[in-house]
mmCIF file of C-alpha atoms in Angstrom:
data_model
loop_
_atom_site.group_PDB
_atom_site.id
_atom_site.type_symbol
_atom_site.label_atom_id
_atom_site.label_comp_id
_atom_site.label_asym_id
_atom_site.label_seq_id
_atom_site.Cartn_x
_atom_site.Cartn_y
_atom_site.Cartn_z
ATOM 1 C CA UNK N 1 43.926 -156.398 -51.750
ATOM 2 C CA UNK N 2 40.153 -156.828 -51.434
ATOM 3 C CA UNK N 3 37.084 -156.232 -53.554
ATOM 4 C CA UNK N 4 34.109 -154.114 -52.447
ATOM 5 C CA UNK N 5 32.614 -157.041 -50.498
ATOM 6 C CA UNK N 6 35.834 -157.405 -48.496
ATOM 7 C CA UNK N 7 36.877 -160.683 -50.159
ATOM 8 C CA UNK N 8 40.635 -161.016 -50.357
ATOM 9 C CA UNK N 9 41.868 -160.986 -53.944
ATOM 10 C CA UNK N 10 44.872 -162.785 -55.396
ATOM 11 C CA UNK N 11 46.537 -161.536 -58.588
ATOM 12 C CA UNK N 12 47.095 -164.477 -60.943
ATOM 13 C CA UNK N 13 48.254 -162.610 -64.033
ATOM 14 C CA UNK N 14 47.767 -159.682 -66.374
ATOM 15 C CA UNK N 15 46.259 -159.053 -69.788
ATOM 16 C CA UNK N 16 49.412 -158.276 -71.732
ATOM 17 C CA UNK N 17 48.502 -158.193 -75.407
ATOM 18 C CA UNK N 18 46.081 -158.847 -78.212
ATOM 19 C CA UNK N 19 45.755 -162.062 -80.215
ATOM 20 C CA UNK N 20 43.999 -161.934 -83.559
ATOM 21 C CA UNK N 21 40.996 -159.874 -84.552
ATOM 22 C CA UNK N 22 38.179 -161.740 -82.782
ATOM 23 C CA UNK N 23 38.757 -160.358 -79.288
ATOM 24 C CA UNK N 24 41.272 -162.855 -77.918
ATOM 25 C CA UNK N 25 43.830 -161.515 -75.448
ATOM 26 C CA UNK N 26 47.314 -162.630 -74.441
ATOM 27 C CA UNK N 27 47.771 -163.373 -70.758
ATOM 28 C CA UNK N 28 50.915 -163.181 -68.669
ATOM 29 C CA UNK N 29 50.162 -165.861 -66.079
ATOM 30 C CA UNK N 30 51.671 -166.430 -62.632
ATOM 31 C CA UNK N 31 50.042 -169.871 -62.303
ATOM 32 C CA UNK N 32 51.878 -173.159 -62.669
ATOM 33 C CA UNK N 33 51.216 -174.432 -65.260
ATOM 34 C CA UNK N 34 50.728 -171.130 -67.091
ATOM 35 C CA UNK N 35 47.483 -172.220 -68.721
ATOM 36 C CA UNK N 36 46.017 -173.011 -65.288
ATOM 37 C CA UNK N 37 44.824 -169.408 -65.073
ATOM 38 C CA UNK N 38 41.973 -170.096 -67.534
ATOM 39 C CA UNK N 39 40.297 -172.594 -65.195
ATOM 40 C CA UNK N 40 39.523 -169.815 -62.704
ATOM 41 C CA UNK N 41 36.373 -167.955 -63.565
ATOM 42 C CA UNK N 42 35.151 -165.377 -63.083
ATOM 43 C CA UNK N 43 38.243 -163.222 -63.234
ATOM 44 C CA UNK N 44 38.129 -159.894 -61.503
ATOM 45 C CA UNK N 45 39.805 -156.986 -63.240
ATOM 46 C CA UNK N 46 40.089 -153.413 -62.103
ATOM 47 C CA UNK N 47 39.117 -150.709 -64.575
ATOM 48 C CA UNK N 48 38.484 -147.076 -63.782
ATOM 49 C CA UNK N 49 38.963 -147.804 -60.083
ATOM 50 C CA UNK N 50 36.224 -150.458 -59.979
ATOM 51 C CA UNK N 51 36.395 -154.240 -59.812
ATOM 52 C CA UNK N 52 34.407 -156.079 -62.434
ATOM 53 C CA UNK N 53 33.883 -159.759 -63.083
ATOM 54 C CA UNK N 54 34.597 -161.201 -66.502
ATOM 55 C CA UNK N 55 33.997 -164.737 -67.678
ATOM 56 C CA UNK N 56 36.569 -166.742 -69.600
ATOM 57 C CA UNK N 57 34.907 -168.574 -72.503
ATOM 58 C CA UNK N 58 38.010 -170.367 -73.728
ATOM 59 C CA UNK N 59 41.748 -170.342 -73.223
ATOM 60 C CA UNK N 60 44.915 -172.255 -73.979
ATOM 61 C CA UNK N 61 48.680 -172.142 -73.890
ATOM 62 C CA UNK N 62 50.175 -170.393 -76.909
ATOM 63 C CA UNK N 63 53.970 -170.590 -76.992
ATOM 64 C CA UNK N 64 55.345 -168.939 -73.856
ATOM 65 C CA UNK N 65 52.073 -167.216 -73.097
ATOM 66 C CA UNK N 66 48.392 -167.992 -72.712
ATOM 67 C CA UNK N 67 45.562 -166.709 -74.882
ATOM 68 C CA UNK N 68 41.977 -166.341 -73.731
ATOM 69 C CA UNK N 69 38.583 -165.449 -75.114
ATOM 70 C CA UNK N 70 36.460 -163.376 -72.761
ATOM 71 C CA UNK N 71 32.680 -163.356 -72.878
ATOM 72 C CA UNK N 72 31.332 -160.259 -74.635
ATOM 73 C CA UNK N 73 34.702 -159.271 -76.105
ATOM 74 C CA UNK N 74 34.292 -159.908 -79.816
ATOM 75 C CA UNK N 75 36.818 -157.703 -81.586
ATOM 76 C CA UNK N 76 40.293 -156.294 -81.247
ATOM 77 C CA UNK N 77 39.085 -152.846 -80.137
ATOM 78 C CA UNK N 78 37.095 -154.284 -77.230
ATOM 79 C CA UNK N 79 40.059 -156.452 -76.251
ATOM 80 C CA UNK N 80 42.389 -153.417 -76.337
ATOM 81 C CA UNK N 81 40.320 -151.813 -73.553
ATOM 82 C CA UNK N 82 41.486 -154.633 -71.236
ATOM 83 C CA UNK N 83 45.219 -154.245 -71.875
ATOM 84 C CA UNK N 84 47.413 -154.093 -68.757
ATOM 85 C CA UNK N 85 44.548 -155.045 -66.437
ATOM 86 C CA UNK N 86 45.619 -157.349 -63.610
ATOM 87 C CA UNK N 87 43.654 -160.579 -63.360
ATOM 88 C CA UNK N 88 42.549 -161.438 -59.839
ATOM 89 C CA UNK N 89 40.371 -164.075 -58.265
ATOM 90 C CA UNK N 90 38.889 -164.328 -54.812
ATOM 91 C CA UNK N 91 41.159 -166.216 -52.418
ATOM 92 C CA UNK N 92 38.312 -168.682 -51.795
ATOM 93 C CA UNK N 93 38.528 -169.797 -55.470
ATOM 94 C CA UNK N 94 42.009 -171.241 -54.958
ATOM 95 C CA UNK N 95 42.325 -174.854 -53.852
ATOM 96 C CA UNK N 96 43.354 -175.348 -50.243
ATOM 97 C CA UNK N 97 47.095 -175.504 -49.714
ATOM 98 C CA UNK N 98 48.646 -178.535 -48.083
ATOM 99 C CA UNK N 99 49.931 -178.375 -44.526
ATOM 100 C CA UNK N 100 53.475 -177.270 -45.384
ATOM 101 C CA UNK N 101 52.744 -175.303 -48.565
ATOM 102 C CA UNK N 102 51.672 -171.690 -48.590
ATOM 103 C CA UNK N 103 50.261 -169.238 -51.056
ATOM 104 C CA UNK N 104 52.350 -166.083 -51.010
ATOM 105 C CA UNK N 105 49.196 -164.081 -50.440
ATOM 106 C CA UNK N 106 48.675 -165.956 -47.161
ATOM 107 C CA UNK N 107 52.185 -165.025 -45.978
ATOM 108 C CA UNK N 108 51.942 -161.332 -46.846
ATOM 109 C CA UNK N 109 51.360 -159.125 -43.782
ATOM 110 C CA UNK N 110 52.428 -161.804 -41.302
ATOM 111 C CA UNK N 111 54.462 -160.442 -38.392
ATOM 112 C CA UNK N 112 58.006 -161.789 -38.421
ATOM 113 C CA UNK N 113 59.959 -162.344 -35.242
ATOM 114 C CA UNK N 114 63.224 -164.057 -34.432
ATOM 115 C CA UNK N 115 63.457 -167.259 -32.409
ATOM 116 C CA UNK N 116 64.527 -164.961 -29.538
ATOM 117 C CA UNK N 117 61.268 -163.005 -29.793
ATOM 118 C CA UNK N 118 62.576 -159.841 -31.474
ATOM 119 C CA UNK N 119 60.021 -158.345 -33.880
ATOM 120 C CA UNK N 120 61.545 -157.668 -37.311
ATOM 121 C CA UNK N 121 58.440 -156.319 -39.039
ATOM 122 C CA UNK N 122 55.789 -157.583 -41.459
ATOM 123 C CA UNK N 123 56.120 -159.436 -44.757
ATOM 124 C CA UNK N 124 55.447 -156.878 -47.462
ATOM 125 C CA UNK N 125 55.843 -159.221 -50.433
ATOM 126 C CA UNK N 126 57.835 -162.193 -51.728
ATOM 127 C CA UNK N 127 59.811 -162.806 -54.892
ATOM 128 C CA UNK N 128 61.610 -165.685 -56.609
ATOM 129 C CA UNK N 129 65.360 -165.790 -57.107
ATOM 130 C CA UNK N 130 65.690 -169.147 -58.813
ATOM 131 C CA UNK N 131 67.266 -170.887 -55.839
ATOM 132 C CA UNK N 132 64.656 -169.939 -53.227
ATOM 133 C CA UNK N 133 61.882 -167.481 -52.503
ATOM 134 C CA UNK N 134 62.739 -164.296 -50.599
ATOM 135 C CA UNK N 135 60.529 -162.408 -48.160
ATOM 136 C CA UNK N 136 60.723 -158.614 -48.068
ATOM 137 C CA UNK N 137 60.149 -157.726 -44.421
ATOM 138 C CA UNK N 138 59.330 -154.096 -43.584
ATOM 139 C CA UNK N 139 60.062 -152.940 -40.053
ATOM 140 C CA UNK N 140 62.322 -150.202 -38.755
ATOM 141 C CA UNK N 141 64.204 -151.037 -41.959
ATOM 142 C CA UNK N 142 63.747 -153.396 -44.892
ATOM 143 C CA UNK N 143 65.154 -156.924 -44.631
ATOM 144 C CA UNK N 144 65.427 -159.604 -47.290
ATOM 145 C CA UNK N 145 65.009 -162.997 -45.643
ATOM 146 C CA UNK N 146 65.142 -166.255 -47.617
ATOM 147 C CA UNK N 147 62.124 -168.516 -47.265
ATOM 148 C CA UNK N 148 64.021 -171.701 -46.445
ATOM 149 C CA UNK N 149 62.324 -174.254 -44.219
ATOM 150 C CA UNK N 150 63.366 -175.430 -41.675
ATOM 151 C CA UNK N 151 66.770 -173.673 -41.637
ATOM 152 C CA UNK N 152 65.524 -170.064 -41.611
ATOM 153 C CA UNK N 153 61.732 -170.305 -41.332
ATOM 154 C CA UNK N 154 61.046 -172.149 -38.105
ATOM 155 C CA UNK N 155 57.293 -171.655 -37.735
ATOM 156 C CA UNK N 156 54.407 -170.303 -39.778
ATOM 157 C CA UNK N 157 51.253 -169.595 -37.781
ATOM 158 C CA UNK N 158 48.675 -168.296 -40.236
ATOM 159 C CA UNK N 159 45.914 -168.342 -37.633
ATOM 160 C CA UNK N 160 47.789 -165.924 -35.371
ATOM 161 C CA UNK N 161 49.498 -164.004 -38.178
ATOM 162 C CA UNK N 162 53.041 -164.856 -37.095
ATOM 163 C CA UNK N 163 56.213 -166.274 -38.617
ATOM 164 C CA UNK N 164 59.234 -167.208 -36.505
ATOM 165 C CA UNK N 165 62.637 -167.105 -38.189
ATOM 166 C CA UNK N 166 66.193 -167.988 -37.218
ATOM 167 C CA UNK N 167 67.711 -164.712 -38.433
ATOM 168 C CA UNK N 168 70.240 -162.246 -37.081
ATOM 169 C CA UNK N 169 68.353 -158.952 -36.579
ATOM 170 C CA UNK N 170 71.535 -157.036 -37.448
ATOM 171 C CA UNK N 171 71.676 -158.592 -40.911
#
């Protein structure tokens, strides 16, 4: 996903509810810790097919969720206009990952091939299962491949857009 300038965007959460009458919103956050989402500003949200930047004035953890105050949103009605908007930031706003850690967004669209050189497809998206992350690879058919280093994932080459896996293509 990219904004109009071509910057790659990363979805960090979603505005999921209203909190109080002074324009605060509840946030469903994908960051760890949850409240980490409020340190990224500006947020980019998509409304009416257009990306717009919004500034977080304040935010904090509130039970199992996060609440935030957005600049210029001063009442419940204004906040309601933002409900269900995804919260994105430009990829460049995220801290660099360490050598053996990856942001899911950096793995999406990588070509996946077996150690024997057979192309399986491209990573469409990833999801958590509790025990490990799983890559959904779209090729001639869909494959679910666990992201387990070094047993399954043998090499990740972000520069060349390639991941090598030890995986039976018939599975």
